[in-house]
Coordinates of C-alpha atoms and ligand atoms in Angstrom, one line a residue:
Chain A
M1 CA 52.0 44.5 -31.0
P2 CA 51.4 45.9 -27.5
D3 CA 50.9 49.6 -27.1
E4 CA 54.1 51.5 -26.9
L5 CA 54.7 54.1 -24.3
V6 CA 58.2 55.4 -24.8
R7 CA 60.7 54.8 -27.6
A8 CA 64.3 55.7 -28.0
E9 CA 65.3 55.8 -31.6
S10 CA 69.1 55.5 -32.3
V11 CA 70.0 57.8 -29.5
T12 CA 73.6 58.9 -29.0
K13 CA 75.0 60.9 -26.2
V14 CA 78.5 62.4 -26.3
F15 CA 79.9 64.3 -23.2
R16 CA 82.6 66.8 -23.8
T17 CA 85.1 66.7 -21.0
R18 CA 88.6 68.1 -20.6
A19 CA 90.0 64.6 -21.2
G20 CA 88.2 64.6 -24.5
E21 CA 84.9 63.2 -25.8
V22 CA 83.1 60.4 -24.0
R23 CA 80.6 58.5 -26.1
A24 CA 78.4 57.4 -23.2
V25 CA 75.5 56.1 -25.3
D26 CA 76.1 55.0 -28.9
D27 CA 73.1 54.5 -31.2
V28 CA 70.7 52.9 -28.8
S29 CA 67.1 52.0 -29.7
L30 CA 64.8 50.8 -26.9
T31 CA 61.0 50.6 -26.4
V32 CA 59.0 50.3 -23.2
H33 CA 55.4 49.2 -23.8
R34 CA 52.4 50.0 -21.6
G35 CA 52.3 47.8 -18.5
E36 CA 55.7 46.3 -19.3
T37 CA 58.9 46.3 -17.2
L38 CA 62.1 46.5 -19.3
G39 CA 65.2 45.5 -17.4
L40 CA 68.5 47.2 -18.2
V41 CA 71.7 45.6 -17.2
G42 CA 75.4 45.8 -18.1
E43 CA 78.9 46.9 -17.2
S44 CA 79.5 49.7 -14.8
G45 CA 79.9 52.8 -16.9
S46 CA 78.2 51.3 -20.0
G47 CA 75.7 54.1 -20.2
K48 CA 72.6 52.7 -18.4
S49 CA 71.9 55.8 -16.3
T50 CA 72.5 58.0 -19.2
V51 CA 70.0 56.1 -21.3
A52 CA 67.5 56.6 -18.4
R53 CA 68.1 60.3 -18.3
L54 CA 67.7 60.6 -22.1
M55 CA 64.4 58.6 -22.1
M56 CA 63.1 60.9 -19.3
G57 CA 64.0 63.9 -21.4
L58 CA 66.3 65.1 -18.6
Q59 CA 69.2 65.5 -21.0
P60 CA 69.1 66.2 -24.7
C61 CA 70.3 63.5 -27.1
T62 CA 73.4 64.4 -29.2
S63 CA 71.6 62.6 -32.0
G64 CA 68.5 60.4 -32.4
R65 CA 65.2 61.0 -30.7
V66 CA 63.0 59.9 -27.8
V67 CA 59.2 59.6 -28.4
F68 CA 57.0 59.5 -25.4
D69 CA 53.3 58.7 -26.0
G70 CA 53.6 60.1 -29.6
N71 CA 55.5 63.2 -28.6
D72 CA 59.1 63.8 -29.7
L73 CA 60.7 65.1 -26.5
G74 CA 63.4 67.0 -28.4
Q75 CA 60.8 68.9 -30.5
L76 CA 58.3 69.7 -27.8
P77 CA 57.9 73.3 -26.7
A78 CA 59.0 73.8 -23.1
R79 CA 55.4 74.4 -21.9
E80 CA 54.1 71.1 -23.3
L81 CA 57.2 69.3 -21.9
R82 CA 56.2 70.6 -18.5
V83 CA 52.8 69.0 -18.9
L84 CA 54.4 65.7 -19.9
R85 CA 57.1 65.6 -17.2
P86 CA 54.9 64.4 -14.3
R87 CA 54.0 61.4 -16.4
M88 CA 57.5 60.0 -16.0
Q89 CA 59.1 59.6 -12.6
M90 CA 62.3 58.3 -11.3
V91 CA 63.5 56.3 -8.2
F92 CA 67.2 56.4 -7.4
Q93 CA 69.7 54.2 -5.6
N94 CA 70.1 56.6 -2.6
P95 CA 66.6 57.2 -1.2
Y96 CA 67.7 59.8 1.3
G97 CA 69.1 62.0 -1.5
S98 CA 65.8 62.0 -3.4
L99 CA 63.7 63.1 -0.4
L100 CA 63.3 66.6 1.0
P101 CA 65.0 66.4 4.4
H102 CA 62.9 69.2 6.0
F103 CA 59.6 67.8 4.9
S104 CA 57.9 65.0 6.8
A105 CA 57.1 61.7 5.0
I106 CA 53.6 62.9 4.1
G107 CA 55.0 66.3 3.2
N108 CA 57.3 64.6 0.7
V109 CA 54.5 62.8 -1.0
M110 CA 52.2 65.9 -1.0
E111 CA 54.8 68.2 -2.4
P112 CA 54.6 67.1 -6.1
L113 CA 50.8 67.3 -5.9
R114 CA 51.0 70.9 -4.6
L115 CA 53.5 71.8 -7.3
H116 CA 51.2 70.5 -10.0
E117 CA 48.2 72.0 -8.4
R118 CA 46.3 68.8 -7.9
G119 CA 43.3 69.1 -5.7
D120 CA 43.1 71.1 -2.5
K121 CA 45.1 70.6 0.7
A122 CA 42.7 68.2 2.3
S123 CA 42.5 65.9 -0.8
R124 CA 46.3 66.0 -1.2
R125 CA 46.6 64.8 2.4
T126 CA 44.2 62.0 1.8
R127 CA 45.9 61.0 -1.4
A128 CA 49.4 61.1 0.3
L129 CA 48.2 58.9 3.2
E130 CA 46.7 56.4 0.7
L131 CA 50.1 56.3 -1.1
L132 CA 52.1 55.8 2.1
D133 CA 49.7 53.0 3.0
L134 CA 50.1 51.5 -0.5
V135 CA 53.9 51.3 -0.1
G136 CA 53.7 49.9 3.4
I137 CA 54.5 52.9 5.6
N138 CA 52.5 52.9 8.7
T139 CA 50.4 56.1 8.4
H140 CA 50.9 56.8 12.2
N141 CA 54.5 57.6 11.2
A142 CA 53.4 60.0 8.4
E143 CA 54.6 63.1 10.3
L144 CA 58.2 61.8 10.9
Y145 CA 61.1 63.2 8.9
P146 CA 63.1 61.1 6.4
R147 CA 66.1 60.7 8.7
Q148 CA 63.9 59.1 11.3
F149 CA 63.2 56.2 8.9
S150 CA 65.4 53.2 7.9
G151 CA 66.9 53.0 4.5
G152 CA 64.3 50.6 3.3
Q153 CA 61.5 52.8 4.6
Q154 CA 63.0 55.9 3.0
Q155 CA 63.0 54.0 -0.3
R156 CA 59.3 53.2 0.2
I157 CA 58.6 56.9 0.8
A158 CA 60.6 57.8 -2.3
I159 CA 58.5 55.4 -4.3
A160 CA 55.3 56.8 -2.9
R161 CA 56.5 60.3 -3.9
A162 CA 57.3 59.1 -7.4
L163 CA 53.8 57.6 -7.7
A164 CA 52.0 60.7 -6.4
L165 CA 51.3 62.1 -9.9
E166 CA 50.2 58.7 -11.2
P167 CA 53.0 58.5 -13.7
D168 CA 52.7 56.2 -16.8
L169 CA 56.4 55.4 -16.6
L170 CA 58.6 54.7 -13.6
V171 CA 62.3 54.7 -14.2
C172 CA 64.2 52.9 -11.4
D173 CA 68.0 53.3 -11.3
E174 CA 69.5 50.7 -8.9
P175 CA 66.6 51.1 -6.5
T176 CA 67.5 48.2 -4.2
S177 CA 71.3 48.1 -4.3
S178 CA 71.9 50.2 -1.2
L179 CA 69.5 48.0 0.7
D180 CA 69.9 44.8 2.8
V181 CA 68.7 41.6 1.2
S182 CA 65.8 41.5 3.7
I183 CA 64.7 45.0 2.7
Q184 CA 65.4 44.4 -0.9
A185 CA 63.1 41.4 -0.9
Q186 CA 60.3 43.6 0.7
I187 CA 60.8 46.3 -2.0
L188 CA 60.8 43.7 -4.7
E189 CA 57.4 42.5 -3.5
L190 CA 56.2 46.0 -3.4
F191 CA 57.2 46.6 -7.1
T192 CA 55.6 43.4 -8.2
D193 CA 52.4 44.3 -6.3
L194 CA 52.4 47.9 -7.8
R195 CA 52.9 46.6 -11.3
N196 CA 50.0 44.2 -10.9
R197 CA 47.7 46.6 -9.2
L198 CA 48.5 49.8 -11.1
G199 CA 49.7 48.4 -14.4
L200 CA 52.8 50.5 -14.2
S201 CA 55.4 50.6 -17.0
M202 CA 58.9 50.5 -15.8
L203 CA 62.5 50.9 -16.9
F204 CA 64.4 49.0 -14.3
I205 CA 68.2 49.3 -14.0
S206 CA 70.2 47.0 -11.8
H207 CA 73.5 45.2 -11.3
N208 CA 71.6 42.5 -9.5
L209 CA 70.6 40.1 -12.3
A210 CA 68.4 38.0 -10.0
V211 CA 66.3 41.1 -9.2
V212 CA 66.0 41.9 -12.9
E213 CA 65.1 38.3 -13.7
R214 CA 62.2 38.4 -11.2
L215 CA 60.8 41.8 -12.2
A216 CA 61.4 42.3 -15.9
D217 CA 59.3 41.1 -18.9
R218 CA 62.2 41.9 -21.3
V219 CA 65.9 42.6 -20.6
A220 CA 68.3 44.8 -22.6
V221 CA 72.1 44.3 -22.0
M222 CA 74.4 47.2 -22.5
N223 CA 78.2 47.2 -23.0
K224 CA 80.3 50.2 -23.9
G225 CA 77.4 52.5 -24.8
Q226 CA 75.6 50.0 -26.9
V227 CA 72.7 47.5 -26.5
V228 CA 74.3 44.2 -27.3
E229 CA 71.3 42.0 -26.7
E230 CA 67.6 42.4 -26.0
S231 CA 65.2 39.5 -25.3
P232 CA 62.3 38.3 -23.3
T233 CA 63.6 37.7 -19.8
E234 CA 63.2 34.0 -19.8
T235 CA 65.0 33.6 -23.2
L236 CA 67.9 35.9 -22.1
F237 CA 68.6 34.0 -19.0
R238 CA 68.1 30.5 -20.6
A239 CA 69.9 31.1 -23.9
P240 CA 72.0 34.2 -23.9
Q241 CA 73.3 35.0 -27.4
D242 CA 75.9 37.7 -27.0
P243 CA 79.3 36.9 -25.6
Y244 CA 79.1 39.8 -23.2
T245 CA 75.8 38.6 -21.8
R246 CA 77.2 35.1 -21.4
Q247 CA 80.2 36.6 -19.5
L248 CA 77.8 38.6 -17.3
L249 CA 75.6 35.6 -16.5
S250 CA 78.6 33.3 -15.8
A251 CA 79.9 35.8 -13.3
V252 CA 76.8 35.5 -11.1
L253 CA 77.6 33.8 -7.8
P254 CA 75.0 31.4 -6.5
V255 CA 73.9 31.5 -2.8
R256 CA 72.5 28.0 -2.6
A257 CA 74.3 24.8 -3.5
E258 CA 73.7 23.9 -7.1
Chain B
M1 CA 92.3 31.7 22.6
N2 CA 92.7 29.6 19.6
D3 CA 96.5 29.3 18.8
E4 CA 96.1 28.9 15.0
A5 CA 94.1 32.1 14.9
L6 CA 95.5 35.1 13.2
L7 CA 93.0 37.4 15.0
S8 CA 91.0 36.4 18.0
V9 CA 88.3 38.7 19.1
R10 CA 86.8 38.0 22.5
D11 CA 83.7 39.5 24.2
L12 CA 84.1 42.9 22.4
R13 CA 81.7 45.5 23.7
T14 CA 81.5 49.0 22.1
T15 CA 79.0 51.7 23.2
F16 CA 78.0 55.1 21.9
G17 CA 77.0 57.7 24.5
S18 CA 75.4 56.2 27.6
S19 CA 72.6 54.0 26.3
L20 CA 73.6 52.6 22.9
T21 CA 75.5 49.3 22.9
A22 CA 76.4 48.9 19.2
V23 CA 78.5 45.8 19.8
D24 CA 77.6 43.6 22.7
G25 CA 79.9 40.7 23.6
V26 CA 81.1 39.7 20.1
S27 CA 83.7 36.9 19.7
F28 CA 85.2 35.3 16.6
D29 CA 88.5 34.0 15.1
V30 CA 90.1 34.6 11.7
R31 CA 92.6 32.0 10.5
R32 CA 95.7 32.6 8.4
G33 CA 94.9 32.2 4.7
Q34 CA 91.2 31.9 5.4
A35 CA 88.3 34.3 5.0
L36 CA 85.6 35.0 7.6
A37 CA 82.3 36.4 6.4
I38 CA 80.3 38.7 8.7
V39 CA 76.7 39.0 7.6
G40 CA 73.7 40.7 9.0
E41 CA 71.4 43.6 8.2
S42 CA 72.6 47.2 8.4
G43 CA 72.9 48.5 11.9
S44 CA 73.7 45.1 13.3
G45 CA 77.2 46.3 14.3
K46 CA 79.4 44.9 11.6
S47 CA 81.3 48.1 10.8
V48 CA 81.6 49.2 14.5
T49 CA 83.1 45.8 15.3
M50 CA 85.8 46.3 12.6
R51 CA 86.4 49.8 13.6
S52 CA 86.9 48.8 17.2
V53 CA 89.5 46.3 16.2
M54 CA 91.3 48.8 14.0
G55 CA 91.1 51.6 16.6
I56 CA 89.4 53.9 14.2
L57 CA 86.1 54.6 16.0
P58 CA 84.4 58.0 16.0
R59 CA 85.2 60.0 19.2
T60 CA 81.8 59.4 20.7
A61 CA 82.4 55.6 20.8
R62 CA 83.9 53.7 23.8
I63 CA 85.2 50.2 23.9
T64 CA 84.0 49.0 27.3
G65 CA 85.2 45.4 27.2
G66 CA 87.0 42.6 25.4
Q67 CA 90.2 41.7 23.7
A68 CA 91.5 41.4 20.1
Y69 CA 94.6 39.2 19.9
F70 CA 96.7 39.7 16.8
G71 CA 100.3 38.3 16.7
G72 CA 100.5 38.0 20.4
R73 CA 99.3 41.5 21.1
D74 CA 95.9 42.8 22.3
L75 CA 95.0 45.4 19.7
L76 CA 92.5 47.0 22.2
A77 CA 95.2 47.5 24.8
I78 CA 98.4 48.6 22.9
G79 CA 97.5 52.2 22.2
D80 CA 97.3 54.4 19.2
K81 CA 100.9 54.7 18.4
E82 CA 101.5 51.0 18.2
L83 CA 98.3 50.5 16.3
R84 CA 99.3 53.0 13.7
K85 CA 102.4 50.9 12.9
I86 CA 100.2 47.9 12.4
R87 CA 97.5 49.6 10.3
G88 CA 98.2 49.8 6.6
R89 CA 101.0 47.4 6.9
E90 CA 100.0 44.3 8.8
I91 CA 96.3 45.0 8.7
A92 CA 94.7 46.8 5.7
M93 CA 91.2 47.9 5.2
V94 CA 88.8 48.3 2.3
F95 CA 85.9 50.5 3.1
Q96 CA 82.2 50.4 2.1
S97 CA 82.6 53.7 0.4
A98 CA 85.7 54.4 -1.6
M99 CA 85.4 58.1 -1.0
E100 CA 85.8 57.5 2.7
A101 CA 89.2 55.8 2.3
M102 CA 90.7 58.1 -0.2
N103 CA 92.0 61.5 0.2
P104 CA 90.2 63.6 -2.6
T105 CA 93.1 66.0 -2.8
L106 CA 95.9 63.5 -3.4
T107 CA 96.7 61.6 -6.6
L108 CA 96.4 57.8 -6.7
E109 CA 100.2 57.7 -6.7
R110 CA 100.5 59.6 -3.4
Q111 CA 97.9 57.4 -1.8
L112 CA 99.2 54.1 -3.1
T113 CA 102.8 54.7 -2.3
E114 CA 102.3 56.4 1.1
H115 CA 102.1 53.3 3.2
L116 CA 105.0 51.6 1.5
I117 CA 107.2 54.6 2.0
W118 CA 105.9 55.5 5.5
H119 CA 106.5 52.0 6.8
G120 CA 109.9 51.9 5.2
L121 CA 109.1 48.9 3.0
C122 CA 110.8 50.3 -0.1
N123 CA 112.1 53.4 -1.8
K124 CA 110.1 55.8 -3.9
A125 CA 110.8 54.4 -7.3
E126 CA 110.2 50.8 -6.2
A127 CA 106.9 52.0 -4.4
R128 CA 105.7 53.6 -7.7
K129 CA 106.5 50.4 -9.6
R130 CA 104.5 48.3 -7.1
A131 CA 101.6 50.8 -7.1
V132 CA 101.3 50.7 -10.9
R133 CA 101.4 47.0 -10.9
A134 CA 98.7 46.9 -8.2
L135 CA 96.4 49.2 -10.3
G136 CA 97.0 47.0 -13.3
D137 CA 96.2 43.9 -11.2
V138 CA 92.8 45.2 -10.2
G139 CA 91.9 45.8 -13.8
I140 CA 92.4 49.6 -14.2
P141 CA 93.3 50.2 -17.8
D142 CA 96.4 52.3 -18.5
P143 CA 97.7 52.3 -14.9
E144 CA 100.8 54.3 -15.8
K145 CA 98.6 57.2 -16.8
R146 CA 95.8 56.7 -14.3
I147 CA 98.2 56.8 -11.3
R148 CA 98.5 60.5 -11.9
T149 CA 94.8 61.2 -11.6
Y150 CA 92.7 62.2 -8.6
P151 CA 89.9 60.0 -7.1
F152 CA 87.0 62.1 -8.5
Q153 CA 88.3 61.6 -12.1
L154 CA 87.5 57.9 -11.9
S155 CA 84.1 56.2 -12.2
G156 CA 82.6 54.7 -9.0
G157 CA 83.7 51.2 -10.0
M158 CA 87.2 52.2 -10.8
R159 CA 87.5 54.1 -7.5
Q160 CA 86.5 50.9 -5.7
R161 CA 89.2 49.0 -7.5
A162 CA 91.9 51.6 -6.8
M163 CA 91.1 51.3 -3.1
I164 CA 91.5 47.6 -3.2
A165 CA 94.8 48.0 -5.0
M166 CA 95.8 50.4 -2.2
A167 CA 94.9 47.7 0.5
M168 CA 96.7 44.9 -1.4
V169 CA 100.0 46.8 -2.1
T170 CA 101.6 46.0 1.2
E171 CA 100.6 42.3 1.2
P172 CA 99.0 42.6 4.7
D173 CA 98.6 39.7 7.1
L174 CA 95.0 40.6 7.7
L175 CA 92.6 42.4 5.3
I176 CA 89.3 43.8 6.5
A177 CA 86.9 44.4 3.6
D178 CA 83.6 46.2 4.3
E179 CA 81.2 45.6 1.4
P180 CA 84.0 45.8 -1.1
T181 CA 82.0 45.0 -4.2
T182 CA 78.6 46.7 -3.9
A183 CA 79.3 49.4 -6.4
V184 CA 80.4 47.2 -9.3
D185 CA 78.9 44.9 -11.8
V186 CA 79.2 41.1 -11.4
T187 CA 82.1 40.7 -13.9
V188 CA 84.2 43.3 -12.0
Q189 CA 83.1 41.8 -8.7
R190 CA 84.3 38.4 -9.8
Q191 CA 87.6 39.9 -10.9
I192 CA 88.1 41.6 -7.5
L193 CA 87.2 38.5 -5.6
D194 CA 89.7 36.4 -7.6
L195 CA 92.5 38.9 -6.8
L196 CA 91.6 38.8 -3.1
K197 CA 91.7 35.0 -3.4
G198 CA 95.3 35.3 -4.6
L199 CA 96.1 37.3 -1.5
K200 CA 94.4 34.6 0.6
D201 CA 96.5 31.9 -1.0
R202 CA 99.6 33.8 0.0
G203 CA 98.5 33.6 3.6
T204 CA 96.5 36.7 4.2
G205 CA 93.5 36.3 6.5
V206 CA 90.4 38.2 5.4
I207 CA 87.3 39.5 7.2
M208 CA 84.7 40.2 4.6
I209 CA 81.6 42.1 5.6
T210 CA 78.9 41.6 3.0
H211 CA 75.2 41.3 2.6
D212 CA 75.6 39.4 -0.6
L213 CA 75.5 35.7 0.4
G214 CA 76.7 34.7 -3.1
V215 CA 79.9 36.7 -2.6
A216 CA 80.2 35.1 0.9
R217 CA 79.8 31.6 -0.4
Y218 CA 82.3 32.1 -3.2
F219 CA 85.0 33.8 -1.1
C220 CA 84.7 32.8 2.5
D221 CA 85.5 29.8 4.6
D222 CA 83.6 30.6 7.8
A223 CA 80.8 32.9 8.7
V224 CA 79.3 34.7 11.7
V225 CA 75.8 36.2 11.5
M226 CA 75.2 39.3 13.6
Y227 CA 71.9 40.7 14.8
A228 CA 71.5 43.8 17.0
G229 CA 75.1 43.9 18.1
R230 CA 75.5 40.2 18.9
V231 CA 76.6 37.0 17.1
V232 CA 73.5 34.8 16.6
E233 CA 75.1 32.0 14.5
R234 CA 78.6 30.9 13.7
A235 CA 79.4 28.1 11.2
P236 CA 81.5 27.0 8.3
M237 CA 80.3 29.0 5.3
A238 CA 78.8 26.2 3.2
S239 CA 77.0 24.7 6.3
L240 CA 75.5 28.0 7.2
L241 CA 74.0 28.5 3.7
D242 CA 73.0 24.9 3.0
D243 CA 71.6 24.2 6.5
P244 CA 70.9 27.5 8.3
R245 CA 69.7 26.9 11.9
H246 CA 69.1 30.2 13.6
P247 CA 65.7 31.7 12.5
Y248 CA 67.4 34.9 11.6
T249 CA 69.8 33.2 9.2
V250 CA 66.9 31.3 7.8
G251 CA 65.2 34.6 7.2
L252 CA 68.3 36.1 5.5
L253 CA 68.4 33.2 3.1
G254 CA 64.6 33.4 2.4
S255 CA 65.2 37.0 1.4
S256 CA 68.0 36.3 -1.0
V257 CA 67.1 36.2 -4.7
E258 CA 69.0 34.2 -7.2
V259 CA 69.3 33.9 -10.9
G260 CA 67.2 30.9 -11.9
G261 CA 65.0 31.4 -8.9
R262 CA 62.2 33.3 -10.5
E263 CA 59.6 30.8 -9.5
L264 CA 60.8 30.5 -5.9
A265 CA 58.6 32.4 -3.5
L266 CA 60.4 35.1 -1.5
R267 CA 60.1 34.8 2.2
P268 CA 61.3 38.1 3.4
I269 CA 61.8 38.8 7.1
P270 CA 59.0 41.2 8.1
G271 CA 59.8 44.6 9.6
S272 CA 63.2 46.0 10.2
P273 CA 66.0 45.7 12.7
P274 CA 65.5 47.3 16.2
D275 CA 66.8 50.6 17.3
L276 CA 69.7 49.6 19.5
S277 CA 68.9 52.2 22.2
R278 CA 65.6 50.2 22.6
R279 CA 66.9 46.7 22.2
P280 CA 64.1 44.1 22.7
V281 CA 64.7 42.1 25.8
G282 CA 66.0 38.5 25.6
C283 CA 66.4 37.5 22.0
A284 CA 66.4 40.8 20.1
F285 CA 65.0 39.0 17.1
H286 CA 61.7 38.0 18.8
P287 CA 59.5 40.7 17.4
R288 CA 60.3 39.6 13.9
C289 CA 60.8 35.9 14.4
P290 CA 58.2 33.5 12.9
R291 CA 59.1 30.9 15.6
A292 CA 59.1 33.1 18.6
E293 CA 57.4 31.8 21.7
L294 CA 56.9 34.2 24.6
P295 CA 57.9 34.5 27.3
R296 CA 60.8 32.0 26.7
C297 CA 62.2 34.1 23.8
Q298 CA 62.2 37.2 26.0
T299 CA 64.9 35.7 28.2
E300 CA 68.6 35.9 27.4
Q301 CA 69.7 33.3 24.9
E302 CA 72.9 31.4 25.6
I303 CA 75.2 30.5 22.8
L304 CA 74.7 26.8 22.2
T305 CA 77.1 24.4 20.5
I306 CA 74.9 22.8 17.8
G307 CA 77.4 20.8 15.7
P308 CA 81.0 20.6 14.7
D309 CA 82.4 24.1 14.5
R310 CA 79.0 25.7 14.8
D311 CA 76.9 27.4 17.4
A312 CA 73.8 29.5 17.6
A313 CA 72.0 31.7 20.2
C314 CA 68.5 30.3 20.1
W315 CA 66.9 27.6 22.3
K316 CA 64.8 26.3 19.4
V317 CA 67.5 25.4 16.9
T318 CA 68.1 21.8 15.9
V319 CA 71.3 20.4 17.4
D320 CA 73.3 17.7 15.6
A321 CA 72.6 14.3 17.1
Ligands
ATP401 N1 77.9 64.5 -16.9 C1 78.8 63.7 -17.5 N2 80.0 64.2 -17.9 C2 81.0 63.5 -18.4 N3 80.9 62.1 -18.6 C3 79.8 61.5 -18.1 C4 78.7 62.3 -17.5 N4 77.7 61.4 -17.2 C5 78.1 60.2 -17.5 N5 79.4 60.3 -18.1 C6 80.2 59.1 -18.6 O1 79.3 58.4 -19.4 C7 79.6 57.0 -19.3 C8 78.3 56.2 -18.9 O2 77.9 56.6 -17.6 P1 76.5 56.1 -16.9 O3 76.4 56.8 -15.6 O4 75.4 56.2 -17.9 O5 76.9 54.6 -16.7 P2 76.1 53.4 -16.0 O6 75.9 52.3 -17.0 O7 74.9 53.9 -15.3 O8 77.2 52.9 -14.9 P3 76.9 52.4 -13.4 O9 76.5 51.0 -13.5 O10 78.3 52.5 -12.8 O11 75.9 53.3 -12.7 C9 80.7 56.8 -18.3 O12 81.9 56.7 -19.0 C10 80.6 58.2 -17.5 O13 81.9 58.5 -17.0
ADP402 N1 79.0 57.5 14.8 C1 78.0 56.9 15.4 N2 77.3 57.5 16.4 C2 76.3 56.8 17.0 N3 75.9 55.6 16.7 C3 76.5 55.0 15.8 C4 77.6 55.5 15.1 N4 78.1 54.6 14.1 C5 77.3 53.5 14.3 N5 76.4 53.7 15.2 C6 75.3 52.8 15.7 O1 75.9 51.5 15.9 C7 75.1 50.5 15.4 C8 75.9 49.5 14.5 O2 76.3 50.3 13.3 P1 77.2 49.6 12.2 O3 78.4 48.9 12.9 O4 77.6 50.7 11.3 O5 76.3 48.6 11.5 P2 76.5 47.8 10.2 O6 77.9 48.0 9.7 O7 76.3 46.4 10.7 O8 75.5 48.2 9.2 C9 73.9 51.1 14.8 O9 72.8 51.1 15.7 C10 74.4 52.5 14.5 O10 73.3 53.4 14.5
SF4_403 S1 65.2 32.7 20.6 FE1 63.0 32.7 20.0 S2 62.8 34.7 19.0 FE2 65.0 34.3 19.1 S3 65.4 33.3 17.2 FE3 65.0 31.7 18.6 S4 62.9 31.2 18.4 FE4 63.2 33.2 17.4
MG404 MG1 74.3 54.2 -13.2
MG405 MG1 78.5 49.0 7.7

């Protein structure tokens, strides 16, 4: 059994709205092991992003618990949670929204290091430049502002920023869906490379099943708040068991002639 | 001008300010009951092309040349008053972002019935009935109830579907859809495309702007590929994907991932599209093109006929014997 990094145990999340209760996540159990990428796919509104927020401890569970590296996030005192936080980072669909517009590219990557008092200013600069280089941003452009970069470059900077504190877990919520296929392919190669080089563990959410197939070791499928199927990637795509998974896979539209 | 064409765009040129030519001599035809895909990376001028045709450009933009024939009229010449009569009735649009097309302060009912009533197509009760039906058709559960809600009370995917219902309700002659299915999962995507296919079968011509080549293949009959404000390749849809000729089209295909293609190596196009205020001379793709040969590629590329119904703007492409 590989080493487990984060585990959701029967987590449920109920939102109370004026229209009544929404059971966004209903008794979901998932585990991400060290060095592993878990893909999460499913219907729009099925609860994927909510699961991600619960696993990051960004929202409390209505019931159930999330255990990160042996710590129950719901039981942890605020101070200890603050120490744990930087070990989990998130990358979102809209890169511009996750960057600080008034900070340069390098400033964006240095900021989390400053907030967590890592090193001195000079070493933070060096580290940030290394990270920008790692994600394929030309360091000559390090002083430019986010709006001066293309969408794909902004996503690279957002990834560098998420990696600054050397997280154990990277949660990616639709990180390539606002990007062109050409840029998506570049970012995919970057994730593959980062995973191989840094041994990152990832929870990777996407509507694009081809992207998930390439990147994930295992895939969980959600429908109406529940995980309906979870298998190694190869098995899931070759022999889907659940009717919803089959429906999802049969709706994929091929680009090349079959 | 092609007489079977529903819409014929010729040499369209649209600029922003004094130095940015966003659309630079674009031509294409859309046929009745057929769909034309416009593909290309962001910034290549797809949306500006459509907005020019519809007369809904931002104030800073100028159309500096070209024609767009639709039902015997040049849409670029008839003026705003005439255009307004055509928009929403004969030509409908589905936008990239649902929030852009919908008025956040009006219920779905108001937005869906507005065009029908405004164009005098039917009375209020009939309009409501048609709107409820359209919402049901696009898969919105409980349409009778949902029609009373505001856009923000729907999930992203539902909003997208409501907008499509809005565009379909008048049965337009031409539908322009700008990335209509990016916010939804593949099952909803398929459902929406099948609805639009029904519209196509009833004679509506469609322009589909998309970067999903699988969507393009499933739905469209013809394709144009745009790069840096120009058309670089034009072909029947399946020919374009099975036998891409222009190096840029080859690059787009090499970047597309597919289910079952896990073992296929990705061949992404390096770099990113040019800043149009500093357009590379000659073929604008040359700084990224794996087949570029200088200085020949730094000269203007003519559009060459390379086979039946297809052409490309590159001197190196294979031409049918
Ligand atoms: N803060 C909130 N208040 C009320 N309801 C919410 C809230 N956040 C999420 N929901 C509801 O919970 C359900 C799951 O939402 P979630 O965002 O997790 O879906 P998702 O699977 O990520 O969908 P998508 O693929 O469209 O991003 C939806 O019905 C949504 O409307
Ligand atoms: N409101 C605007 N002001 C200035 N430039 C614009 C504006 N809208 C679009 N452009 C420019 O026009 C070009 C084409 O944009 P667009 O048609 O939106 O591309 P696409 O839809 O293919 O992604 C881009 O270079 C873009 O920066
Ligand atoms: S003209 Fe030259 S640079 Fe342009 S696509 Fe053809 S080979 Fe490439
Ligand atoms: Mg989500
Ligand atoms: Mg656009």
